[in-house]
Amino acid sequence: MKNILIRNINVKRIWITCALLMLPILISHPGNAKALKKVTRKQNITLKKLTPALEQKISATTPAERPTSDLELIQPATRLSTARLPQGYTFDGTYYYYLSQLASFGSHQNDLRLTRVRYEGNGTYTESYMTLKQFGHGTNLDCVTRNGVTWLWTGSDASGSAGATTTISCFTFQAGKTLRKHTAISYRIPIKGKKGRYGTNCYPAVNPDGTQLAVRFTNNGGQQFQFYDLKDGTTIEPQTVKKTVRLKNTAGVFQGFDIFGTTVYTLEGTARKSEMKDLGKASAYDPIRIRSYNYTMKKSTVQTIKGAAALSHREPEGIQVDAGGKANIMIASHYKEKYTCSNVYGVK
């Protein structure tokens, strides 16, 4: 786990009544969730009226999993203070979870809200956030802790309406602060074997002990993963690629990746089938799947995930593999109830 104690960070209580409404979402990748003061109707989606009973339901603990489920609940519903859907998440193994949420409208196009959550037991938690201007979609988020400092990694320098990132950046969490476009520590990623060409739509992931970083980008109709040695939590040599792995694009909607040893894990899937049908997108429905590829053994696996059946929305939004090699995923919920919640599960 990426796990050294973080001290003296102020967080504020989550008990904020969220009055934001949310534009209905087609598929969160490439992302079009937003918080609005009024609702624009979209196709057949109907947002539910926020009654006291519904608010109590939203605030309640995420329902327990059935014995036949592939999932086990790790952290129940965390009600976020903005209605944007989360796009990626990570955790430092000691105190904090971090979630990136995309804004995709007006002057906030390609901006991220980065929320930090500390769980305190008994269904309570504290929450704070910062803003990342022009950091793109937030598809993947990861972290590593060195000498008591947690460094967060994500894509940066977004270009175009789709928010394709052109660099990766690392930075520390600073509650209430705004970072613009990229950070002091950022890297362009040369495409190995393509002199003078650089990756776009780049996102990083860090292995559990923080010694290796992989960057994923799309290239020639597939996914390319370039592996680097990671020093002090912040330093890679972009020209010194230790390993290159090329995979076909995921069959479903890509929702994040992580690395463990010599294995690449990818996550895919859409919102639940009934919601895709309401949107008139039934044919675009994808189940939640985790794919793994061990590049030493050249072995692939695919697991279709059953579980989280009681969640509304139920869209996978990030994968993390812990120090024991166990996959954990975040699933977003409660969008139709005018809130956004994240729910974290371990995969059996």
Coordinates of C-alpha atoms in Angstrom, one line a residue:
M1 CA 0.0 0.0 0.0
K2 CA 1.1 3.6 -0.5
N3 CA 1.1 4.2 3.2
I4 CA 3.0 6.6 5.3
L5 CA 1.2 8.8 7.8
I6 CA 0.0 12.2 6.6
R7 CA -0.2 14.8 9.4
N8 CA -1.7 18.2 10.2
I9 CA -4.1 18.4 7.3
N10 CA -7.3 20.3 8.0
V11 CA -10.5 18.8 6.6
K12 CA -14.1 20.0 6.9
R13 CA -17.2 18.2 7.9
I14 CA -19.3 16.7 5.2
W15 CA -22.6 17.7 6.7
I16 CA -23.5 20.0 3.8
T17 CA -26.9 19.9 2.3
C18 CA -26.3 19.5 -1.4
A19 CA -28.9 21.5 -3.4
L20 CA -27.2 21.1 -6.7
L21 CA -29.0 19.5 -9.6
M22 CA -27.3 17.5 -12.2
L23 CA -27.6 17.3 -16.0
P24 CA -28.4 13.7 -16.9
I25 CA -25.4 11.8 -18.1
L26 CA -25.1 9.7 -21.3
I27 CA -21.9 7.9 -20.4
S28 CA -19.3 9.4 -18.1
H29 CA -16.5 8.6 -20.4
P30 CA -15.7 11.0 -22.2
G31 CA -17.7 12.7 -19.5
N32 CA -20.5 15.2 -19.5
A33 CA -21.7 15.4 -15.9
K34 CA -22.2 18.9 -14.4
A35 CA -23.8 20.7 -11.4
L36 CA -26.5 23.2 -12.4
K37 CA -29.1 25.4 -10.8
K38 CA -31.7 24.1 -13.1
V39 CA -32.2 20.8 -14.9
T40 CA -32.2 20.4 -18.6
R41 CA -34.2 17.3 -19.6
K42 CA -32.4 14.8 -21.7
Q43 CA -34.2 12.1 -23.6
N44 CA -36.3 9.9 -21.2
I45 CA -34.4 10.4 -17.9
T46 CA -36.4 11.8 -15.0
L47 CA -34.7 13.0 -11.9
K48 CA -36.4 12.0 -8.7
K49 CA -37.8 14.6 -6.4
L50 CA -35.7 15.0 -3.3
T51 CA -38.1 14.0 -0.5
P52 CA -37.0 13.6 3.2
A53 CA -37.4 9.9 2.8
L54 CA -35.2 9.8 -0.3
E55 CA -32.6 12.0 1.3
Q56 CA -32.5 9.5 4.3
K57 CA -32.1 6.6 1.8
I58 CA -29.2 8.4 0.1
S59 CA -27.5 9.0 3.4
A60 CA -27.8 5.4 4.5
T61 CA -25.0 2.8 4.3
T62 CA -24.6 1.1 1.0
P63 CA -26.6 -2.1 1.0
A64 CA -24.7 -5.3 1.9
E65 CA -23.7 -7.7 -0.9
R66 CA -25.4 -11.0 -1.5
P67 CA -23.4 -14.3 -1.1
T68 CA -23.3 -14.7 -4.8
S69 CA -21.8 -11.3 -5.4
D70 CA -18.2 -10.9 -6.7
L71 CA -17.8 -7.8 -4.5
E72 CA -17.4 -7.1 -0.9
L73 CA -18.1 -3.6 0.5
I74 CA -15.0 -1.7 1.7
Q75 CA -16.3 1.9 2.0
P76 CA -20.1 2.7 1.9
A77 CA -21.7 5.5 0.0
T78 CA -19.7 8.8 0.3
R79 CA -22.0 11.7 -0.7
L80 CA -19.8 14.2 -2.6
S81 CA -20.4 17.9 -2.3
T82 CA -20.8 18.4 -6.0
A83 CA -23.1 16.4 -8.3
R84 CA -20.4 15.7 -10.9
L85 CA -19.6 12.0 -11.4
P86 CA -16.2 10.8 -10.1
Q87 CA -13.9 9.6 -12.9
G88 CA -10.9 8.1 -11.0
Y89 CA -9.9 7.3 -7.4
T90 CA -6.9 6.2 -5.3
F91 CA -6.1 5.7 -1.6
D92 CA -2.9 6.2 0.4
G93 CA -3.5 3.2 2.7
T94 CA -3.5 5.1 5.9
Y95 CA -6.1 7.9 6.1
Y96 CA -7.3 9.3 2.8
Y97 CA -9.2 8.4 -0.4
Y98 CA -8.9 10.8 -3.3
L99 CA -11.5 11.2 -6.1
S100 CA -11.4 13.2 -9.4
Q101 CA -14.6 14.7 -10.7
L102 CA -15.0 16.2 -14.2
A103 CA -16.6 19.5 -15.1
S104 CA -17.4 19.7 -18.8
F105 CA -19.3 22.8 -19.4
G106 CA -18.6 26.5 -20.3
S107 CA -15.5 28.1 -18.9
H108 CA -15.0 25.0 -16.7
Q109 CA -14.4 22.6 -19.7
N110 CA -11.7 20.1 -18.8
D111 CA -11.5 21.2 -15.1
L112 CA -11.4 18.7 -12.3
R113 CA -12.5 18.8 -8.7
L114 CA -10.2 16.7 -6.6
T115 CA -11.9 15.5 -3.4
R116 CA -10.1 14.1 -0.4
V117 CA -12.1 11.8 2.0
R118 CA -11.1 10.6 5.4
Y119 CA -13.3 7.8 6.9
E120 CA -13.9 7.9 10.6
G121 CA -16.0 4.8 11.1
N122 CA -19.7 4.4 11.9
G123 CA -20.7 5.8 8.5
T124 CA -19.0 9.2 9.2
Y125 CA -16.3 10.9 7.2
T126 CA -14.7 14.3 6.5
E127 CA -14.2 15.8 3.1
S128 CA -12.2 18.6 1.4
Y129 CA -11.3 19.5 -2.1
M130 CA -9.1 21.4 -4.6
T131 CA -9.4 22.4 -8.2
L132 CA -7.3 21.3 -11.2
K133 CA -7.8 23.6 -14.1
Q134 CA -7.4 22.1 -17.6
F135 CA -6.3 18.7 -16.3
G136 CA -8.7 16.8 -18.6
H137 CA -11.0 14.0 -17.9
G138 CA -9.5 12.5 -14.7
T139 CA -9.8 9.0 -16.0
N140 CA -7.0 7.7 -13.9
L141 CA -5.7 8.9 -10.5
D142 CA -3.0 7.3 -8.4
C143 CA -0.6 8.2 -5.5
V144 CA 2.6 7.3 -3.7
T145 CA 3.8 8.3 -0.3
R146 CA 7.4 9.2 0.4
N147 CA 8.9 10.6 3.6
G148 CA 5.5 11.4 5.0
V149 CA 4.3 13.2 1.8
T150 CA 1.7 11.8 -0.5
W151 CA 2.2 12.6 -4.2
L152 CA -0.9 12.4 -6.5
W153 CA -0.5 11.5 -10.2
T154 CA -3.0 12.2 -13.0
G155 CA -3.2 13.4 -16.6
S156 CA -2.8 17.1 -17.3
D157 CA -2.6 19.8 -20.1
A158 CA -5.9 18.9 -21.7
S159 CA -6.6 20.0 -25.3
G160 CA -9.8 19.9 -27.3
S161 CA -13.4 19.4 -26.3
A162 CA -12.8 15.7 -25.5
G163 CA -10.2 16.7 -22.9
A164 CA -7.3 14.6 -24.2
T165 CA -4.3 15.0 -21.9
T166 CA -0.9 15.8 -23.3
T167 CA 1.2 15.4 -20.1
I168 CA 1.1 13.7 -16.8
S169 CA 1.7 15.6 -13.5
C170 CA 2.3 14.9 -9.8
F171 CA 1.4 17.2 -7.0
T172 CA 0.4 17.3 -3.3
F173 CA -3.1 17.8 -2.1
Q174 CA -3.8 21.4 -1.0
A175 CA -7.3 22.0 0.3
G176 CA -9.0 24.9 -1.3
K177 CA -6.2 25.6 -3.7
T178 CA -6.3 25.7 -7.6
L179 CA -3.6 24.3 -9.9
R180 CA -3.7 25.5 -13.5
K181 CA -3.1 23.3 -16.6
H182 CA -0.2 21.3 -15.1
T183 CA 2.1 21.4 -12.1
A184 CA 5.8 22.1 -11.5
I185 CA 6.4 18.4 -11.9
S186 CA 5.0 17.3 -15.3
Y187 CA 6.2 15.1 -18.1
R188 CA 5.5 14.7 -21.8
I189 CA 5.6 11.1 -22.8
P190 CA 7.6 10.2 -26.0
I191 CA 6.1 7.2 -27.9
K192 CA 8.8 4.5 -27.9
G193 CA 9.8 3.7 -31.5
K194 CA 8.2 6.9 -32.9
K195 CA 10.9 9.5 -33.0
G196 CA 9.5 13.0 -32.3
R197 CA 6.0 11.8 -31.4
Y198 CA 4.4 12.1 -28.0
G199 CA 1.5 10.3 -26.4
T200 CA -1.9 12.0 -26.0
N201 CA -4.8 11.0 -23.7
C202 CA -2.0 10.0 -21.2
Y203 CA -2.8 8.7 -17.8
P204 CA -0.5 7.3 -15.1
A205 CA -0.7 4.4 -12.6
V206 CA 1.8 3.5 -9.8
N207 CA 2.5 0.0 -8.4
P208 CA 1.8 -0.6 -4.7
D209 CA 5.3 -0.1 -3.5
G210 CA 5.8 3.1 -5.4
T211 CA 8.8 2.0 -7.4
Q212 CA 7.2 1.8 -10.9
L213 CA 5.0 4.0 -12.9
A214 CA 3.1 3.1 -16.1
V215 CA 1.6 5.6 -18.6
R216 CA -1.3 4.5 -20.7
F217 CA -2.2 6.2 -24.0
T218 CA -4.0 5.3 -27.2
N219 CA -1.8 4.6 -30.2
N220 CA -2.6 3.1 -33.7
G221 CA -6.0 1.8 -32.6
G222 CA -4.9 0.2 -29.4
Q223 CA -3.6 0.8 -25.9
Q224 CA 0.0 1.4 -25.2
F225 CA 1.5 1.1 -21.7
Q226 CA 5.0 2.4 -21.1
F227 CA 6.7 1.5 -17.8
Y228 CA 9.2 3.7 -16.0
D229 CA 11.3 3.5 -12.8
L230 CA 9.8 5.9 -10.2
K231 CA 12.2 7.7 -7.8
D232 CA 11.2 9.6 -4.7
G233 CA 7.5 9.5 -5.7
T234 CA 8.0 12.2 -8.3
T235 CA 10.7 11.4 -10.8
I236 CA 10.8 9.4 -14.0
E237 CA 13.0 9.6 -17.1
P238 CA 10.6 9.8 -20.0
Q239 CA 13.1 8.7 -22.6
T240 CA 14.1 5.6 -20.6
V241 CA 11.2 3.2 -21.1
K242 CA 11.8 0.0 -19.1
K243 CA 8.9 -2.0 -20.7
T244 CA 6.3 -1.4 -23.5
V245 CA 3.1 -3.3 -23.6
R246 CA 0.5 -3.0 -26.3
L247 CA -3.1 -4.3 -25.9
K248 CA -6.2 -4.1 -27.9
N249 CA -8.7 -1.5 -26.8
T250 CA -11.2 -2.7 -24.2
A251 CA -14.4 -4.1 -25.6
G252 CA -16.4 -2.0 -23.3
V253 CA -16.1 1.7 -22.1
F254 CA -12.6 2.1 -20.6
Q255 CA -12.9 3.2 -16.9
G256 CA -9.3 3.1 -15.6
F257 CA -6.2 0.9 -15.1
D258 CA -3.6 -0.1 -12.5
I259 CA -0.4 -2.2 -12.4
F260 CA 0.8 -4.9 -10.0
G261 CA 4.1 -6.7 -10.6
T262 CA 4.2 -7.6 -14.3
T263 CA 0.4 -7.4 -14.7
V264 CA -1.7 -4.7 -16.2
Y265 CA -5.4 -4.4 -14.9
T266 CA -8.0 -2.5 -16.9
L267 CA -11.6 -1.7 -15.9
E268 CA -14.6 -1.2 -18.2
G269 CA -18.3 -0.8 -18.1
T270 CA -21.3 1.6 -18.3
A271 CA -24.1 2.6 -16.1
R272 CA -26.7 -0.1 -15.3
K273 CA -28.8 -1.6 -18.2
S274 CA -32.1 0.0 -17.1
E275 CA -30.5 3.5 -17.0
M276 CA -28.9 3.0 -20.5
K277 CA -32.3 2.0 -21.7
D278 CA -33.9 5.1 -20.3
L279 CA -31.3 7.1 -22.1
G280 CA -32.1 5.4 -25.4
K281 CA -28.6 3.8 -25.3
A282 CA -29.5 0.2 -24.5
S283 CA -27.3 -1.1 -27.3
A284 CA -24.3 0.7 -25.7
Y285 CA -24.6 -1.1 -22.4
D286 CA -21.5 -2.8 -21.1
P287 CA -21.2 -5.0 -18.0
I288 CA -18.5 -4.3 -15.5
R289 CA -15.4 -6.2 -16.5
I290 CA -11.8 -6.4 -15.2
R291 CA -9.2 -7.6 -17.7
S292 CA -5.7 -8.5 -16.6
Y293 CA -2.6 -9.2 -18.7
N294 CA 0.7 -10.6 -17.3
Y295 CA 3.3 -9.5 -19.8
T296 CA 5.9 -12.0 -18.5
M297 CA 3.7 -15.0 -18.8
K298 CA 1.8 -13.5 -21.8
K299 CA -1.5 -14.6 -20.0
S300 CA -4.8 -12.8 -20.1
T301 CA -7.9 -13.1 -17.9
V302 CA -11.4 -11.5 -18.0
Q303 CA -13.7 -11.3 -15.1
T304 CA -17.3 -10.1 -15.5
I305 CA -18.4 -8.6 -12.2
K306 CA -21.7 -9.5 -10.5
G307 CA -22.7 -7.4 -7.5
A308 CA -23.7 -3.9 -6.3
A309 CA -27.1 -4.9 -7.6
A310 CA -28.9 -2.4 -5.3
L311 CA -27.0 0.7 -6.4
S312 CA -28.6 3.3 -8.6
H313 CA -26.6 4.3 -11.7
R314 CA -23.9 1.7 -10.9
E315 CA -21.1 2.9 -13.1
P316 CA -17.5 1.7 -12.5
E317 CA -15.1 4.6 -12.1
G318 CA -11.6 3.5 -11.2
I319 CA -9.6 0.4 -10.2
Q320 CA -6.8 0.1 -7.6
V321 CA -4.8 -3.1 -6.9
D322 CA -3.4 -3.3 -3.3
A323 CA -0.1 -4.6 -2.0
G324 CA -1.6 -8.1 -1.7
G325 CA -2.6 -8.1 -5.3
K326 CA -6.3 -7.7 -4.6
A327 CA -8.4 -5.5 -7.0
N328 CA -10.6 -2.8 -5.6
I329 CA -13.1 -0.7 -7.7
M330 CA -15.1 2.4 -7.2
I331 CA -18.7 2.4 -8.4
A332 CA -20.7 5.7 -8.7
S333 CA -24.3 5.9 -7.6
H334 CA -27.3 8.2 -6.8
Y335 CA -27.1 10.4 -9.9
K336 CA -30.8 10.2 -10.5
E337 CA -31.4 11.3 -6.9
K338 CA -29.6 14.6 -7.5
Y339 CA -26.5 13.5 -5.6
T340 CA -23.3 11.8 -6.5
C341 CA -21.9 9.1 -4.2
S342 CA -18.9 6.9 -4.5
N343 CA -18.9 3.3 -3.2
V344 CA -15.7 1.2 -2.9
Y345 CA -15.6 -2.6 -3.2
G346 CA -13.0 -5.3 -3.0
V347 CA -13.2 -7.9 -5.8
K348 CA -13.3 -11.5 -4.7

